[in-house]
PDB file of N, CA and C in Angstrom:
ATOM      1  N   ALA C  17      60.396-106.802  74.159  1.00 52.00           N
ATOM      2  CA  ALA C  17      59.642-105.684  74.690  1.00 52.00           C
ATOM      3  C   ALA C  17      58.590-105.259  73.671  1.00 52.00           C
ATOM      4  N   ASP C  18      57.401-104.983  74.175  1.00 62.00           N
ATOM      5  CA  ASP C  18      56.325-104.531  73.299  1.00 62.00           C
ATOM      6  C   ASP C  18      56.548-103.084  72.900  1.00 62.00           C
ATOM      7  N   VAL C  19      56.185-102.798  71.665  1.00 65.00           N
ATOM      8  CA  VAL C  19      56.321-101.440  71.143  1.00 65.00           C
ATOM      9  C   VAL C  19      54.959-100.768  71.215  1.00 65.00           C
ATOM     10  N   VAL C  20      54.922 -99.596  71.793  1.00 71.00           N
ATOM     11  CA  VAL C  20      53.681 -98.824  71.874  1.00 71.00           C
ATOM     12  C   VAL C  20      53.554 -98.020  70.586  1.00 71.00           C
ATOM     13  N   VAL C  21      52.454 -98.243  69.879  1.00 74.00           N
ATOM     14  CA  VAL C  21      52.227 -97.566  68.608  1.00 74.00           C
ATOM     15  C   VAL C  21      51.441 -96.288  68.853  1.00 74.00           C
ATOM     16  N   ASP C  22      51.933 -95.198  68.318  1.00 85.00           N
ATOM     17  CA  ASP C  22      51.233 -93.915  68.393  1.00 85.00           C
ATOM     18  C   ASP C  22      50.150 -93.930  67.316  1.00 85.00           C
ATOM     19  N   VAL C  23      48.917 -94.182  67.728  1.00 89.00           N
ATOM     20  CA  VAL C  23      47.808 -94.325  66.787  1.00 89.00           C
ATOM     21  C   VAL C  23      47.616 -93.049  65.963  1.00 89.00           C
ATOM     22  N   ALA C  24      47.745 -91.903  66.613  1.00 90.00           N
ATOM     23  CA  ALA C  24      47.565 -90.632  65.898  1.00 90.00           C
ATOM     24  C   ALA C  24      48.638 -90.476  64.809  1.00 90.00           C
ATOM     25  N   ALA C  25      49.881 -90.860  65.125  1.00 90.00           N
ATOM     26  CA  ALA C  25      50.953 -90.751  64.125  1.00 90.00           C
ATOM     27  C   ALA C  25      50.729 -91.727  62.982  1.00 90.00           C
ATOM     28  N   MET C  26      50.286 -92.946  63.306  1.00 91.00           N
ATOM     29  CA  MET C  26      50.014 -93.947  62.270  1.00 91.00           C
ATOM     30  C   MET C  26      48.899 -93.470  61.352  1.00 91.00           C
ATOM     31  N   ARG C  27      47.853 -92.934  61.951  1.00 93.00           N
ATOM     32  CA  ARG C  27      46.721 -92.448  61.141  1.00 93.00           C
ATOM     33  C   ARG C  27      47.157 -91.251  60.285  1.00 93.00           C
ATOM     34  N   ALA C  28      47.982 -90.385  60.856  1.00 92.00           N
ATOM     35  CA  ALA C  28      48.481 -89.238  60.088  1.00 92.00           C
ATOM     36  C   ALA C  28      49.325 -89.715  58.904  1.00 92.00           C
ATOM     37  N   TYR C  29      50.120 -90.775  59.127  1.00 92.00           N
ATOM     38  CA  TYR C  29      50.945 -91.337  58.056  1.00 92.00           C
ATOM     39  C   TYR C  29      50.068 -91.821  56.909  1.00 92.00           C
ATOM     40  N   PHE C  30      48.985 -92.541  57.233  1.00 94.00           N
ATOM     41  CA  PHE C  30      48.099 -93.075  56.203  1.00 94.00           C
ATOM     42  C   PHE C  30      47.070 -92.058  55.701  1.00 94.00           C
ATOM     43  N   SER C  31      47.162 -90.808  56.157  1.00 93.00           N
ATOM     44  CA  SER C  31      46.224 -89.763  55.716  1.00 93.00           C
ATOM     45  C   SER C  31      46.924 -88.666  54.928  1.00 93.00           C
ATOM     46  N   SER C  32      48.243 -88.761  54.764  1.00 92.00           N
ATOM     47  CA  SER C  32      48.976 -87.690  54.092  1.00 92.00           C
ATOM     48  C   SER C  32      49.871 -88.258  52.986  1.00 92.00           C
ATOM     49  N   GLY C  33      50.484 -87.364  52.264  1.00 91.00           N
ATOM     50  CA  GLY C  33      51.402 -87.766  51.199  1.00 91.00           C
ATOM     51  C   GLY C  33      50.727 -88.614  50.142  1.00 91.00           C
ATOM     52  N   GLU C  34      51.344 -89.745  49.799  1.00 91.00           N
ATOM     53  CA  GLU C  34      50.814 -90.613  48.751  1.00 91.00           C
ATOM     54  C   GLU C  34      49.463 -91.233  49.121  1.00 91.00           C
ATOM     55  N   PHE C  35      49.113 -91.232  50.420  1.00 93.00           N
ATOM     56  CA  PHE C  35      47.869 -91.843  50.880  1.00 93.00           C
ATOM     57  C   PHE C  35      46.723 -90.849  51.033  1.00 93.00           C
ATOM     58  N   GLU C  36      47.002 -89.571  50.840  1.00 93.00           N
ATOM     59  CA  GLU C  36      45.998 -88.531  51.085  1.00 93.00           C
ATOM     60  C   GLU C  36      44.716 -88.778  50.294  1.00 93.00           C
ATOM     61  N   GLY C  37      43.606 -88.822  51.011  1.00 94.00           N
ATOM     62  CA  GLY C  37      42.297 -88.987  50.395  1.00 94.00           C
ATOM     63  C   GLY C  37      41.959 -90.398  49.950  1.00 94.00           C
ATOM     64  N   LYS C  38      42.792 -91.391  50.263  1.00 95.00           N
ATOM     65  CA  LYS C  38      42.550 -92.760  49.794  1.00 95.00           C
ATOM     66  C   LYS C  38      41.756 -93.626  50.766  1.00 95.00           C
ATOM     67  N   PHE C  39      41.678 -93.227  52.044  1.00 96.00           N
ATOM     68  CA  PHE C  39      41.029 -94.069  53.043  1.00 96.00           C
ATOM     69  C   PHE C  39      40.009 -93.279  53.858  1.00 96.00           C
ATOM     70  N   SER C  40      38.944 -93.988  54.311  1.00 95.00           N
ATOM     71  CA  SER C  40      37.901 -93.311  55.086  1.00 95.00           C
ATOM     72  C   SER C  40      37.776 -93.834  56.513  1.00 95.00           C
ATOM     73  N   GLU C  41      38.228 -95.071  56.779  1.00 95.00           N
ATOM     74  CA  GLU C  41      38.146 -95.627  58.139  1.00 95.00           C
ATOM     75  C   GLU C  41      39.446 -96.323  58.492  1.00 95.00           C
ATOM     76  N   TYR C  42      39.731 -96.332  59.802  1.00 95.00           N
ATOM     77  CA  TYR C  42      40.983 -96.903  60.318  1.00 95.00           C
ATOM     78  C   TYR C  42      40.672 -97.790  61.505  1.00 95.00           C
ATOM     79  N   ASP C  43      41.519 -98.800  61.735  1.00 93.00           N
ATOM     80  CA  ASP C  43      41.319 -99.668  62.899  1.00 93.00           C
ATOM     81  C   ASP C  43      41.904 -99.017  64.153  1.00 93.00           C
ATOM     82  N   GLY C  44      41.907 -99.737  65.244  1.00 91.00           N
ATOM     83  CA  GLY C  44      42.377 -99.209  66.520  1.00 91.00           C
ATOM     84  C   GLY C  44      43.861 -98.882  66.553  1.00 91.00           C
ATOM     85  N   ARG C  45      44.629 -99.398  65.579  1.00 90.00           N
ATOM     86  CA  ARG C  45      46.067 -99.096  65.507  1.00 90.00           C
ATOM     87  C   ARG C  45      46.370 -97.945  64.541  1.00 90.00           C
ATOM     88  N   GLY C  46      45.344 -97.495  63.796  1.00 92.00           N
ATOM     89  CA  GLY C  46      45.543 -96.414  62.841  1.00 92.00           C
ATOM     90  C   GLY C  46      45.769 -96.892  61.418  1.00 92.00           C
ATOM     91  N   VAL C  47      45.601 -98.198  61.183  1.00 94.00           N
ATOM     92  CA  VAL C  47      45.775 -98.771  59.848  1.00 94.00           C
ATOM     93  C   VAL C  47      44.435 -98.708  59.110  1.00 94.00           C
ATOM     94  N   PRO C  48      44.433 -98.275  57.847  1.00 95.00           N
ATOM     95  CA  PRO C  48      43.177 -98.148  57.096  1.00 95.00           C
ATOM     96  C   PRO C  48      42.432 -99.479  56.951  1.00 95.00           C
ATOM     97  N   THR C  49      41.093 -99.404  57.031  1.00 96.00           N
ATOM     98  CA  THR C  49      40.251-100.580  56.834  1.00 96.00           C
ATOM     99  C   THR C  49      39.267-100.398  55.690  1.00 96.00           C
ATOM    100  N   LYS C  50      39.008 -99.144  55.313  1.00 96.00           N
ATOM    101  CA  LYS C  50      38.081 -98.875  54.199  1.00 96.00           C
ATOM    102  C   LYS C  50      38.675 -97.819  53.277  1.00 96.00           C
ATOM    103  N   ASP C  51      38.402 -97.982  51.980  1.00 95.00           N
ATOM    104  CA  ASP C  51      38.911 -97.018  51.010  1.00 95.00           C
ATOM    105  C   ASP C  51      38.098 -95.727  51.061  1.00 95.00           C
ATOM    106  N   ALA C  52      38.420 -94.789  50.192  1.00 95.00           N
ATOM    107  CA  ALA C  52      37.781 -93.469  50.205  1.00 95.00           C
ATOM    108  C   ALA C  52      36.281 -93.549  49.952  1.00 95.00           C
ATOM    109  N   GLU C  53      35.832 -94.593  49.231  1.00 96.00           N
ATOM    110  CA  GLU C  53      34.406 -94.751  48.933  1.00 96.00           C
ATOM    111  C   GLU C  53      33.667 -95.513  50.025  1.00 96.00           C
ATOM    112  N   GLY C  54      34.370 -95.924  51.081  1.00 95.00           N
ATOM    113  CA  GLY C  54      33.758 -96.641  52.182  1.00 95.00           C
ATOM    114  C   GLY C  54      33.718 -98.147  52.001  1.00 95.00           C
ATOM    115  N   LEU C  55      34.365 -98.665  50.963  1.00 96.00           N
ATOM    116  CA  LEU C  55      34.403-100.106  50.724  1.00 96.00           C
ATOM    117  C   LEU C  55      35.556-100.733  51.498  1.00 96.00           C
ATOM    118  N   PRO C  56      35.343-101.943  52.026  1.00 96.00           N
ATOM    119  CA  PRO C  56      36.426-102.613  52.759  1.00 96.00           C
ATOM    120  C   PRO C  56      37.636-102.846  51.846  1.00 96.00           C
ATOM    121  N   ILE C  57      38.810-102.726  52.414  1.00 96.00           N
ATOM    122  CA  ILE C  57      40.044-102.950  51.661  1.00 96.00           C
ATOM    123  C   ILE C  57      40.222-104.460  51.500  1.00 96.00           C
ATOM    124  N   SER C  58      40.671-104.877  50.328  1.00 95.00           N
ATOM    125  CA  SER C  58      40.852-106.302  50.034  1.00 95.00           C
ATOM    126  C   SER C  58      41.849-106.937  51.001  1.00 95.00           C
ATOM    127  N   LYS C  59      41.831-108.261  51.046  1.00 95.00           N
ATOM    128  CA  LYS C  59      42.738-108.990  51.925  1.00 95.00           C
ATOM    129  C   LYS C  59      44.191-108.693  51.563  1.00 95.00           C
ATOM    130  N   SER C  60      44.509-108.691  50.253  1.00 95.00           N
ATOM    131  CA  SER C  60      45.890-108.402  49.839  1.00 95.00           C
ATOM    132  C   SER C  60      46.254-106.946  50.128  1.00 95.00           C
ATOM    133  N   GLY C  61      45.298-106.038  49.962  1.00 95.00           N
ATOM    134  CA  GLY C  61      45.539-104.632  50.273  1.00 95.00           C
ATOM    135  C   GLY C  61      45.782-104.422  51.754  1.00 95.00           C
ATOM    136  N   THR C  62      45.008-105.141  52.570  1.00 95.00           N
ATOM    137  CA  THR C  62      45.184-105.064  54.024  1.00 95.00           C
ATOM    138  C   THR C  62      46.567-105.559  54.418  1.00 95.00           C
ATOM    139  N   LYS C  63      46.996-106.651  53.791  1.00 95.00           N
ATOM    140  CA  LYS C  63      48.319-107.215  54.092  1.00 95.00           C
ATOM    141  C   LYS C  63      49.420-106.213  53.749  1.00 95.00           C
ATOM    142  N   LYS C  64      49.296-105.540  52.594  1.00 95.00           N
ATOM    143  CA  LYS C  64      50.290-104.530  52.192  1.00 95.00           C
ATOM    144  C   LYS C  64      50.314-103.371  53.188  1.00 95.00           C
ATOM    145  N   LEU C  65      49.131-102.921  53.590  1.00 95.00           N
ATOM    146  CA  LEU C  65      49.051-101.810  54.539  1.00 95.00           C
ATOM    147  C   LEU C  65      49.639-102.200  55.896  1.00 95.00           C
ATOM    148  N   GLN C  66      49.435-103.449  56.304  1.00 94.00           N
ATOM    149  CA  GLN C  66      49.996-103.901  57.571  1.00 94.00           C
ATOM    150  C   GLN C  66      51.526-103.948  57.498  1.00 94.00           C
ATOM    151  N   LYS C  67      52.057-104.331  56.340  1.00 94.00           N
ATOM    152  CA  LYS C  67      53.521-104.330  56.168  1.00 94.00           C
ATOM    153  C   LYS C  67      54.052-102.897  56.221  1.00 94.00           C
ATOM    154  N   MET C  68      53.334-101.973  55.580  1.00 93.00           N
ATOM    155  CA  MET C  68      53.743-100.565  55.614  1.00 93.00           C
ATOM    156  C   MET C  68      53.673-100.029  57.043  1.00 93.00           C
ATOM    157  N   ALA C  69      52.643-100.440  57.778  1.00 92.00           N
ATOM    158  CA  ALA C  69      52.505-100.004  59.165  1.00 92.00           C
ATOM    159  C   ALA C  69      53.661-100.528  60.006  1.00 92.00           C
ATOM    160  N   ALA C  70      54.051-101.788  59.783  1.00 91.00           N
ATOM    161  CA  ALA C  70      55.174-102.376  60.524  1.00 91.00           C
ATOM    162  C   ALA C  70      56.460-101.621  60.208  1.00 91.00           C
ATOM    163  N   ALA C  71      56.654-101.251  58.942  1.00 89.00           N
ATOM    164  CA  ALA C  71      57.841-100.487  58.555  1.00 89.00           C
ATOM    165  C   ALA C  71      57.814 -99.105  59.204  1.00 89.00           C
ATOM    166  N   PHE C  72      56.634 -98.503  59.276  1.00 89.00           N
ATOM    167  CA  PHE C  72      56.487 -97.197  59.927  1.00 89.00           C
ATOM    168  C   PHE C  72      56.896 -97.286  61.393  1.00 89.00           C
ATOM    169  N   VAL C  73      56.451 -98.357  62.070  1.00 87.00           N
ATOM    170  CA  VAL C  73      56.798 -98.551  63.476  1.00 87.00           C
ATOM    171  C   VAL C  73      58.307 -98.740  63.627  1.00 87.00           C
ATOM    172  N   ARG C  74      58.910 -99.570  62.744  1.00 85.00           N
ATOM    173  CA  ARG C  74      60.364 -99.785  62.810  1.00 85.00           C
ATOM    174  C   ARG C  74      61.128 -98.479  62.645  1.00 85.00           C
ATOM    175  N   ARG C  75      60.686 -97.644  61.689  1.00 83.00           N
ATOM    176  CA  ARG C  75      61.364 -96.353  61.463  1.00 83.00           C
ATOM    177  C   ARG C  75      61.210 -95.437  62.664  1.00 83.00           C
ATOM    178  N   SER C  76      60.032 -95.471  63.290  1.00 81.00           N
ATOM    179  CA  SER C  76      59.828 -94.576  64.432  1.00 81.00           C
ATOM    180  C   SER C  76      60.589 -95.056  65.658  1.00 81.00           C
ATOM    181  N   VAL C  77      60.855 -96.368  65.764  1.00 79.00           N
ATOM    182  CA  VAL C  77      61.605 -96.905  66.896  1.00 79.00           C
ATOM    183  C   VAL C  77      63.111 -96.832  66.635  1.00 79.00           C
ATOM    184  N   ASN C  78      63.538 -97.277  65.449  1.00 76.00           N
ATOM    185  CA  ASN C  78      64.970 -97.391  65.133  1.00 76.00           C
ATOM    186  C   ASN C  78      65.558 -96.204  64.384  1.00 76.00           C
ATOM    187  N   GLY C  79      64.729 -95.319  63.884  1.00 72.00           N
ATOM    188  CA  GLY C  79      65.216 -94.240  63.030  1.00 72.00           C
ATOM    189  C   GLY C  79      65.239 -94.725  61.589  1.00 72.00           C
ATOM    190  N   PRO C  80      65.540 -93.836  60.647  1.00 67.00           N
ATOM    191  CA  PRO C  80      65.517 -94.221  59.231  1.00 67.00           C
ATOM    192  C   PRO C  80      66.604 -95.241  58.914  1.00 67.00           C
ATOM    193  N   SER C  81      66.299 -96.128  57.977  1.00 64.00           N
ATOM    194  CA  SER C  81      67.283 -97.117  57.537  1.00 64.00           C
ATOM    195  C   SER C  81      68.195 -96.491  56.493  1.00 64.00           C
ATOM    196  N   TRP C  82      69.211 -97.222  56.100  1.00 61.00           N
ATOM    197  CA  TRP C  82      70.128 -96.714  55.075  1.00 61.00           C
ATOM    198  C   TRP C  82      69.389 -96.469  53.773  1.00 61.00           C
ATOM    199  N   LYS C  83      68.280 -97.183  53.536  1.00 62.00           N
ATOM    200  CA  LYS C  83      67.514 -96.992  52.304  1.00 62.00           C
ATOM    201  C   LYS C  83      66.842 -95.619  52.273  1.00 62.00           C
ATOM    202  N   ASP C  84      66.563 -95.071  53.447  1.00 60.00           N
ATOM    203  CA  ASP C  84      65.889 -93.779  53.535  1.00 60.00           C
ATOM    204  C   ASP C  84      66.866 -92.606  53.484  1.00 60.00           C
ATOM    205  N   GLN C  85      68.157 -92.894  53.523  1.00 61.00           N
ATOM    206  CA  GLN C  85      69.170 -91.842  53.544  1.00 61.00           C
ATOM    207  C   GLN C  85      69.327 -91.240  52.151  1.00 61.00           C
ATOM    208  N   ALA C  86      69.686 -89.984  52.106  1.00 61.00           N
ATOM    209  CA  ALA C  86      69.937 -89.320  50.830  1.00 61.00           C
ATOM    210  C   ALA C  86      71.223 -89.872  50.230  1.00 61.00           C
ATOM    211  N   VAL C  87      71.226 -90.007  48.922  1.00 59.00           N
ATOM    212  CA  VAL C  87      72.417 -90.497  48.225  1.00 59.00           C
ATOM    213  C   VAL C  87      73.359 -89.313  48.046  1.00 59.00           C
ATOM    214  N   PRO C  88      74.618 -89.457  48.473  1.00 59.00           N
ATOM    215  CA  PRO C  88      75.551 -88.345  48.314  1.00 59.00           C
ATOM    216  C   PRO C  88      75.859 -88.077  46.848  1.00 59.00           C
ATOM    217  N   ASP C  89      76.284 -86.872  46.589  1.00 58.00           N
ATOM    218  CA  ASP C  89      76.649 -86.480  45.228  1.00 58.00           C
ATOM    219  C   ASP C  89      77.775 -87.385  44.739  1.00 58.00           C
ATOM    220  N   ALA C  90      77.705 -87.786  43.488  1.00 55.00           N
ATOM    221  CA  ALA C  90      78.677 -88.725  42.935  1.00 55.00           C
ATOM    222  C   ALA C  90      79.960 -88.038  42.455  1.00 55.00           C
ATOM    223  N   ALA C  91      80.051 -86.741  42.611  1.00 56.00           N
ATOM    224  CA  ALA C  91      81.258 -86.035  42.161  1.00 56.00           C
ATOM    225  C   ALA C  91      82.456 -86.480  42.993  1.00 56.00           C
ATOM    226  N   PRO C  92      83.622 -86.646  42.353  1.00 53.00           N
ATOM    227  CA  PRO C  92      84.800 -87.076  43.114  1.00 53.00           C
ATOM    228  C   PRO C  92      85.241 -85.990  44.087  1.00 53.00           C
ATOM    229  N   PRO C  93      85.776 -86.374  45.233  1.00 53.00           N
ATOM    230  CA  PRO C  93      86.277 -85.374  46.179  1.00 53.00           C
ATOM    231  C   PRO C  93      87.403 -84.554  45.550  1.00 53.00           C
ATOM    232  N   SER C  94      87.534 -83.325  45.992  1.00 56.00           N
ATOM    233  CA  SER C  94      88.528 -82.442  45.391  1.00 56.00           C
ATOM    234  C   SER C  94      89.957 -82.869  45.711  1.00 56.00           C
ATOM    235  N   ASP C  95      90.169 -83.688  46.758  1.00 55.00           N
ATOM    236  CA  ASP C  95      91.523 -84.101  47.087  1.00 55.00           C
ATOM    237  C   ASP C  95      92.001 -85.274  46.224  1.00 55.00           C
ATOM    238  N   ARG C  96      91.120 -85.817  45.388  1.00 51.00           N
ATOM    239  CA  ARG C  96      91.487 -86.891  44.477  1.00 51.00           C
ATOM    240  C   ARG C  96      91.821 -86.332  43.111  1.00 51.00           C
ATOM    241  N   PRO C  97      92.868 -86.827  42.481  1.00 56.00           N
ATOM    242  CA  PRO C  97      93.146 -86.348  41.123  1.00 56.00           C
ATOM    243  C   PRO C  97      92.080 -86.870  40.162  1.00 56.00           C
ATOM    244  N   SER C  98      91.656 -86.042  39.260  1.00 63.00           N
ATOM    245  CA  SER C  98      90.684 -86.491  38.270  1.00 63.00           C
ATOM    246  C   SER C  98      91.422 -86.810  36.973  1.00 63.00           C
ATOM    247  N   LEU C  99      90.733 -87.470  36.070  1.00 63.00           N
ATOM    248  CA  LEU C  99      91.354 -87.821  34.791  1.00 63.00           C
ATOM    249  C   LEU C  99      91.529 -86.557  33.957  1.00 63.00           C
ATOM    250  N   PRO C 100      92.607 -86.480  33.214  1.00 65.00           N
ATOM    251  CA  PRO C 100      92.821 -85.298  32.380  1.00 65.00           C
ATOM    252  C   PRO C 100      91.764 -85.228  31.275  1.00 65.00           C
ATOM    253  N   PRO C 101      91.430 -84.030  30.843  1.00 64.00           N
ATOM    254  CA  PRO C 101      90.391 -83.868  29.814  1.00 64.00           C
ATOM    255  C   PRO C 101      90.672 -84.661  28.546  1.00 64.00           C
ATOM    256  N   GLU C 102      91.935 -84.798  28.176  1.00 62.00           N
ATOM    257  CA  GLU C 102      92.239 -85.516  26.934  1.00 62.00           C
ATOM    258  C   GLU C 102      91.869 -86.996  27.015  1.00 62.00           C
ATOM    259  N   PHE C 103      91.758 -87.538  28.240  1.00 58.00           N
ATOM    260  CA  PHE C 103      91.352 -88.937  28.380  1.00 58.00           C
ATOM    261  C   PHE C 103      89.972 -89.153  27.770  1.00 58.00           C
ATOM    262  N   TRP C 104      89.123 -88.153  27.912  1.00 56.00           N
ATOM    263  CA  TRP C 104      87.744 -88.306  27.466  1.00 56.00           C
ATOM    264  C   TRP C 104      87.552 -88.060  25.980  1.00 56.00           C
ATOM    265  N   SER C 105      88.625 -87.710  25.280  1.00 64.00           N
ATOM    266  CA  SER C 105      88.484 -87.550  23.833  1.00 64.00           C
ATOM    267  C   SER C 105      88.111 -88.904  23.242  1.00 64.00           C
ATOM    268  N   SER C 106      87.473 -88.891  22.125  1.00 65.00           N
ATOM    269  CA  SER C 106      86.955 -90.110  21.528  1.00 65.00           C
ATOM    270  C   SER C 106      88.035 -91.164  21.317  1.00 65.00           C
ATOM    271  N   GLU C 107      89.181 -90.777  20.789  1.00 71.00           N
ATOM    272  CA  GLU C 107      90.241 -91.737  20.495  1.00 71.00           C
ATOM    273  C   GLU C 107      90.796 -92.362  21.777  1.00 71.00           C
ATOM    274  N   SER C 108      91.070 -91.560  22.795  1.00 64.00           N
ATOM    275  CA  SER C 108      91.596 -92.079  24.053  1.00 64.00           C
ATOM    276  C   SER C 108      90.598 -93.008  24.736  1.00 64.00           C
ATOM    277  N   ARG C 109      89.335 -92.630  24.680  1.00 66.00           N
ATOM    278  CA  ARG C 109      88.296 -93.445  25.299  1.00 66.00           C
ATOM    279  C   ARG C 109      88.215 -94.802  24.605  1.00 66.00           C
ATOM    280  N   GLN C 110      88.265 -94.797  23.288  1.00 68.00           N
ATOM    281  CA  GLN C 110      88.191 -96.048  22.533  1.00 68.00           C
ATOM    282  C   GLN C 110      89.394 -96.944  22.850  1.00 68.00           C
ATOM    283  N   GLN C 111      90.583 -96.353  22.964  1.00 71.00           N
ATOM    284  CA  GLN C 111      91.780 -97.131  23.292  1.00 71.00           C
ATOM    285  C   GLN C 111      91.639 -97.745  24.680  1.00 71.00           C
ATOM    286  N   ALA C 112      91.133 -96.986  25.625  1.00 69.00           N
ATOM    287  CA  ALA C 112      90.977 -97.504  26.982  1.00 69.00           C
ATOM    288  C   ALA C 112      89.958 -98.631  27.014  1.00 69.00           C
ATOM    289  N   LEU C 113      88.856 -98.509  26.271  1.00 67.00           N
ATOM    290  CA  LEU C 113      87.845 -99.543  26.242  1.00 67.00           C
ATOM    291  C   LEU C 113      88.370-100.816  25.580  1.00 67.00           C
ATOM    292  N   GLN C 114      89.151-100.664  24.515  1.00 72.00           N
ATOM    293  CA  GLN C 114      89.727-101.822  23.843  1.00 72.00           C
ATOM    294  C   GLN C 114      90.739-102.514  24.748  1.00 72.00           C
ATOM    295  N   ALA C 115      91.530-101.746  25.471  1.00 75.00           N
ATOM    296  CA  ALA C 115      92.521-102.320  26.361  1.00 75.00           C
ATOM    297  C   ALA C 115      91.866-103.080  27.507  1.00 75.00           C
ATOM    298  N   ALA C 116      90.716-102.586  27.956  1.00 71.00           N
ATOM    299  CA  ALA C 116      90.018-103.217  29.083  1.00 71.00           C
ATOM    300  C   ALA C 116      89.360-104.539  28.658  1.00 71.00           C
ATOM    301  N   GLY C 117      89.007-104.657  27.409  1.00 68.00           N
ATOM    302  CA  GLY C 117      88.338-105.867  26.947  1.00 68.00           C
ATOM    303  C   GLY C 117      86.866-105.870  27.290  1.00 68.00           C
ATOM    304  N   PRO C 118      86.178-106.955  26.941  1.00 67.00           N
ATOM    305  CA  PRO C 118      84.732-107.018  27.212  1.00 67.00           C
ATOM    306  C   PRO C 118      84.441-107.100  28.713  1.00 67.00           C
ATOM    307  N   PRO C 119      83.285-106.586  29.128  1.00 57.00           N
ATOM    308  CA  PRO C 119      82.927-106.607  30.562  1.00 57.00           C
ATOM    309  C   PRO C 119      82.655-108.019  31.061  1.00 57.00           C
TER     310      PRO C 119
END
């Protein structure tokens, strides 16, 4: 099935945030074709922008990927026992590291 691209949303994406003020012209799909000074974007730059546009379309169709999700706090849950404070003393830590051996 063909995906209908919202040109206004694509253009807004490439006109805000990290892209704000970097482009002056856009193609019919909303992908930039000229930089802020009016110069054509290089072939490699165009390829990168097209990949970003494809990712934008995927996110708008499928929702955010796991890469876009916020990383949860690394603190252990309260229902798990934590290590006693004395474990972290220098001597105990050294004994545990020696017992574990090299990584």
